Amino acid sequence: MLAVDLAGDAVKAKNGAMVAYDGRMTFKKMTGGGEGLRGMVTRRLTGEQMTVMEVKGQGTCYFADRASEINLVRLQGEKLFVEASNLLCTEAALHTGTTFTGLRGASQGNGLFTTTVEGHGQAALTSDGPAVVLRVTKQYPLQVDPGAYIAHTGQLKQHFQSGVNFRTFLGEGSGEAFQIRFEGEGLVYVQPSERNTVGGEV
C-alpha cells in the first residue's frame, strides 16, 4: 500500500486505486488519462486504457491495486514508458501521454500503444512481486518475456523477436515464444511473474 501525504497539493492516480484517506480530500475524474480532450481521443483511437482521477487536499491518502507490490520511480526530466495497467499514481507535475509500441504491445494484449510519463517527480508502479531493475548497455542487450515487462527508461530500441520460451527450460512449455530485445542505454523494470499474453507460445 502507498501512503501519500498531501498539503494542499495533488496527485494523479488510477481510478479506483484509493482505499482510504484521512483529512479533507477532493476527487476529480480526469479525461484521457489526465491529458484532456485530446488525450481522450488519442486513447480511444489507440486502445490504451487508463482512467485517472485527481486527488487533492490536506491529509494522507492510501492507494493500492489488488495487493500488488508498489515500486517508486523518480524522474528527473526523462521519459518513462510503462504499461497502463502497471501505473498506480504520479505526482501532478508529471505529464502523461501515449506512444506507439507496435507488436510488443500486441503481444501483451495491451494494444499497439503504451503510456508515457515525463517530467520531474515520482511515479508509483505496481508489479506482481517486487520489481527488478535491469540495466541495458550497448555491450549487453537484454531479452525480456513480454509478460514480465513493466516499464523502461533511457535511450532504448525495442525489437520483437521469437525465441525459446523461458518456461521451456522448466518443462512447462514447448515450441517458441516471443521476446522483447532491448538495445542501447537504459533501465528495464520487470516483475517476477508473467501476465497472460497474446504472444505466448506458437
Short mmCIF file of C-alpha atoms in Angstrom, two decimals:
data_model
loop_
_atom_site.label_atom_id
_atom_site.label_comp_id
_atom_site.label_asym_id
_atom_site.label_seq_id
_atom_site.Cartn_x
_atom_site.Cartn_y
_atom_site.Cartn_z
CA MET A 1 0.00 0.00 0.00
CA LEU A 2 1.21 3.51 -0.83
CA ALA A 3 0.61 6.37 1.62
CA VAL A 4 0.75 9.85 0.08
CA ASP A 5 0.84 12.92 2.33
CA LEU A 6 -0.83 15.95 0.78
CA ALA A 7 -0.60 19.54 1.97
CA GLY A 8 -2.89 21.27 -0.49
CA ASP A 9 -1.17 19.71 -3.49
CA ALA A 10 -2.44 16.93 -5.76
CA VAL A 11 -1.59 13.55 -7.25
CA LYS A 12 -2.98 11.69 -10.25
CA ALA A 13 -3.98 8.09 -9.58
CA LYS A 14 -5.60 5.14 -11.32
CA ASN A 15 -9.35 5.39 -10.91
CA GLY A 16 -10.47 3.18 -8.03
CA ALA A 17 -6.99 2.85 -6.51
CA MET A 18 -7.81 4.89 -3.39
CA VAL A 19 -8.51 2.53 -0.46
CA ALA A 20 -8.57 5.01 2.46
CA TYR A 21 -7.78 8.60 3.43
CA ASP A 22 -7.78 10.94 6.38
CA GLY A 23 -8.19 14.70 6.38
CA ARG A 24 -10.03 16.65 3.69
CA MET A 25 -9.75 15.36 0.11
CA THR A 26 -11.46 16.04 -3.19
CA PHE A 27 -11.58 13.54 -6.05
CA LYS A 28 -11.98 14.54 -9.68
CA LYS A 29 -12.16 12.19 -12.65
CA MET A 30 -9.77 13.25 -15.42
CA THR A 31 -10.48 12.56 -19.08
CA GLY A 32 -7.98 10.92 -21.41
CA GLY A 33 -5.65 9.65 -18.71
CA GLY A 34 -5.16 13.19 -17.43
CA GLU A 35 -4.29 14.54 -20.88
CA GLY A 36 -7.55 16.36 -21.52
CA LEU A 37 -9.84 16.02 -24.53
CA ARG A 38 -7.01 15.39 -26.97
CA GLY A 39 -5.69 12.62 -24.77
CA MET A 40 -9.13 11.06 -24.51
CA VAL A 41 -9.48 10.97 -28.29
CA THR A 42 -5.96 9.58 -28.68
CA ARG A 43 -6.54 6.82 -26.16
CA ARG A 44 -9.81 5.80 -27.78
CA LEU A 45 -8.10 5.57 -31.14
CA THR A 46 -5.08 3.71 -29.80
CA GLY A 47 -6.89 1.37 -27.44
CA GLU A 48 -4.64 2.23 -24.48
CA GLN A 49 -6.98 2.14 -21.49
CA MET A 50 -6.24 4.31 -18.46
CA THR A 51 -8.84 6.07 -16.31
CA VAL A 52 -7.30 8.63 -13.97
CA MET A 53 -8.55 10.68 -11.04
CA GLU A 54 -7.01 13.74 -9.41
CA VAL A 55 -6.77 13.64 -5.62
CA LYS A 56 -6.23 16.97 -3.89
CA GLY A 57 -6.40 18.17 -0.31
CA GLN A 58 -4.93 18.06 3.17
CA GLY A 59 -4.12 14.74 4.82
CA THR A 60 -2.95 11.28 3.85
CA CYS A 61 -4.35 9.20 1.02
CA TYR A 62 -3.70 5.46 0.67
CA PHE A 63 -3.50 3.73 -2.70
CA ALA A 64 -3.35 0.05 -3.65
CA ASP A 65 -4.25 -2.27 -6.52
CA ARG A 66 -5.07 -5.94 -5.85
CA ALA A 67 -2.35 -6.26 -3.19
CA SER A 68 0.32 -5.67 -5.84
CA GLU A 69 3.86 -4.66 -4.96
CA ILE A 70 4.45 -0.89 -5.30
CA ASN A 71 7.67 0.49 -6.77
CA LEU A 72 8.60 4.19 -6.74
CA VAL A 73 10.43 5.64 -9.73
CA ARG A 74 11.88 9.16 -9.55
CA LEU A 75 12.05 11.01 -12.85
CA GLN A 76 14.40 13.93 -13.42
CA GLY A 77 13.26 15.11 -16.82
CA GLU A 78 13.49 11.77 -18.60
CA LYS A 79 10.58 9.79 -20.05
CA LEU A 80 9.19 6.61 -18.53
CA PHE A 81 7.44 4.09 -20.77
CA VAL A 82 5.01 1.98 -18.73
CA GLU A 83 2.07 -0.34 -19.26
CA ALA A 84 -1.14 1.46 -18.24
CA SER A 85 -2.15 -1.47 -16.05
CA ASN A 86 1.06 -1.04 -14.01
CA LEU A 87 0.79 2.72 -13.40
CA LEU A 88 -0.74 3.38 -9.97
CA CYS A 89 -0.21 7.11 -9.46
CA THR A 90 2.05 10.05 -10.28
CA GLU A 91 2.81 13.46 -8.89
CA ALA A 92 0.61 16.09 -10.50
CA ALA A 93 3.59 17.80 -12.17
CA LEU A 94 4.32 14.75 -14.33
CA HIS A 95 2.84 14.68 -17.82
CA THR A 96 1.30 11.51 -19.22
CA GLY A 97 0.86 10.57 -22.86
CA THR A 98 0.80 7.65 -25.28
CA THR A 99 3.33 6.27 -27.72
CA PHE A 100 3.40 3.54 -30.37
CA THR A 101 4.90 0.20 -29.33
CA GLY A 102 3.93 -1.99 -32.27
CA LEU A 103 3.98 -5.74 -31.85
CA ARG A 104 5.31 -5.62 -28.29
CA GLY A 105 2.07 -4.14 -27.02
CA ALA A 106 0.00 -6.51 -29.11
CA SER A 107 1.88 -9.49 -27.68
CA GLN A 108 0.88 -8.41 -24.17
CA GLY A 109 -2.75 -7.91 -25.09
CA ASN A 110 -2.41 -4.18 -24.37
CA GLY A 111 -2.86 -2.84 -27.88
CA LEU A 112 -0.29 -1.16 -30.10
CA PHE A 113 0.35 1.80 -27.78
CA THR A 114 1.67 2.29 -24.26
CA THR A 115 1.65 5.06 -21.65
CA THR A 116 4.45 7.58 -21.17
CA VAL A 117 5.23 9.62 -18.05
CA GLU A 118 7.59 12.58 -18.33
CA GLY A 119 8.93 15.42 -16.18
CA HIS A 120 10.25 15.86 -12.67
CA GLY A 121 8.67 13.89 -9.84
CA GLN A 122 7.79 10.40 -8.68
CA ALA A 123 5.63 7.72 -10.26
CA ALA A 124 4.35 4.61 -8.47
CA LEU A 125 4.32 1.38 -10.47
CA THR A 126 2.65 -1.88 -9.49
CA SER A 127 4.07 -5.33 -10.06
CA ASP A 128 3.25 -8.93 -9.23
CA GLY A 129 6.05 -9.35 -6.70
CA PRO A 130 8.97 -6.93 -6.15
CA ALA A 131 10.11 -5.45 -9.46
CA VAL A 132 13.69 -5.94 -10.58
CA VAL A 133 15.54 -3.14 -12.36
CA LEU A 134 17.88 -4.38 -15.10
CA ARG A 135 20.46 -2.16 -16.78
CA VAL A 136 20.91 -2.30 -20.54
CA THR A 137 24.17 -1.17 -22.16
CA LYS A 138 25.42 -1.20 -25.72
CA GLN A 139 27.63 -4.15 -24.84
CA TYR A 140 24.88 -6.06 -23.02
CA PRO A 141 21.43 -6.02 -24.65
CA LEU A 142 18.53 -7.57 -22.77
CA GLN A 143 15.81 -10.07 -23.71
CA VAL A 144 12.58 -9.93 -21.70
CA ASP A 145 9.44 -12.05 -21.69
CA PRO A 146 6.56 -9.71 -22.70
CA GLY A 147 4.51 -10.92 -19.75
CA ALA A 148 7.19 -9.87 -17.25
CA TYR A 149 7.82 -6.39 -18.72
CA ILE A 150 6.56 -3.40 -16.72
CA ALA A 151 8.40 -0.27 -17.85
CA HIS A 152 11.64 1.21 -19.11
CA THR A 153 13.61 4.46 -19.28
CA GLY A 154 16.58 5.66 -21.29
CA GLN A 155 17.64 5.55 -24.91
CA LEU A 156 16.47 2.06 -25.75
CA LYS A 157 15.44 0.44 -29.01
CA GLN A 158 12.98 -2.43 -28.88
CA HIS A 159 12.88 -5.41 -31.21
CA PHE A 160 10.19 -8.04 -31.19
CA GLN A 161 11.65 -11.48 -31.80
CA SER A 162 10.83 -15.15 -31.46
CA GLY A 163 12.96 -17.44 -29.35
CA VAL A 164 12.88 -20.32 -26.93
CA ASN A 165 10.32 -19.75 -24.21
CA PHE A 166 11.90 -19.40 -20.75
CA ARG A 167 9.32 -21.88 -19.44
CA THR A 168 10.55 -24.50 -21.90
CA PHE A 169 13.63 -24.98 -19.75
CA LEU A 170 11.39 -25.71 -16.77
CA GLY A 171 9.42 -28.33 -18.65
CA GLU A 172 6.26 -26.21 -18.60
CA GLY A 173 6.02 -25.43 -22.28
CA SER A 174 7.25 -26.28 -25.73
CA GLY A 175 7.88 -24.57 -29.01
CA GLU A 176 8.83 -20.94 -29.48
CA ALA A 177 7.65 -17.74 -27.87
CA PHE A 178 8.01 -14.03 -28.48
CA GLN A 179 10.51 -11.91 -26.58
CA ILE A 180 11.40 -8.23 -26.42
CA ARG A 181 15.02 -7.35 -27.12
CA PHE A 182 16.24 -4.04 -25.70
CA GLU A 183 19.36 -2.38 -27.12
CA GLY A 184 21.05 0.88 -26.15
CA GLU A 185 21.45 2.54 -22.75
CA GLY A 186 18.74 2.46 -20.10
CA LEU A 187 16.83 0.62 -17.40
CA VAL A 188 14.12 -2.01 -17.75
CA TYR A 189 11.67 -2.88 -14.96
CA VAL A 190 10.46 -6.48 -14.87
CA GLN A 191 8.24 -8.39 -12.45
CA PRO A 192 8.94 -11.91 -11.13
CA SER A 193 5.73 -13.18 -12.70
CA GLU A 194 4.18 -13.37 -16.15
CA ARG A 195 0.83 -11.89 -17.11
CA ASN A 196 -1.18 -13.75 -19.72
CA THR A 197 -0.12 -12.54 -23.15
CA VAL A 198 -1.32 -12.88 -26.71
CA GLY A 199 2.22 -13.53 -27.90
CA GLY A 200 2.81 -16.68 -25.91
CA GLU A 201 3.87 -19.92 -27.47
CA VAL A 202 3.37 -20.52 -31.16
#
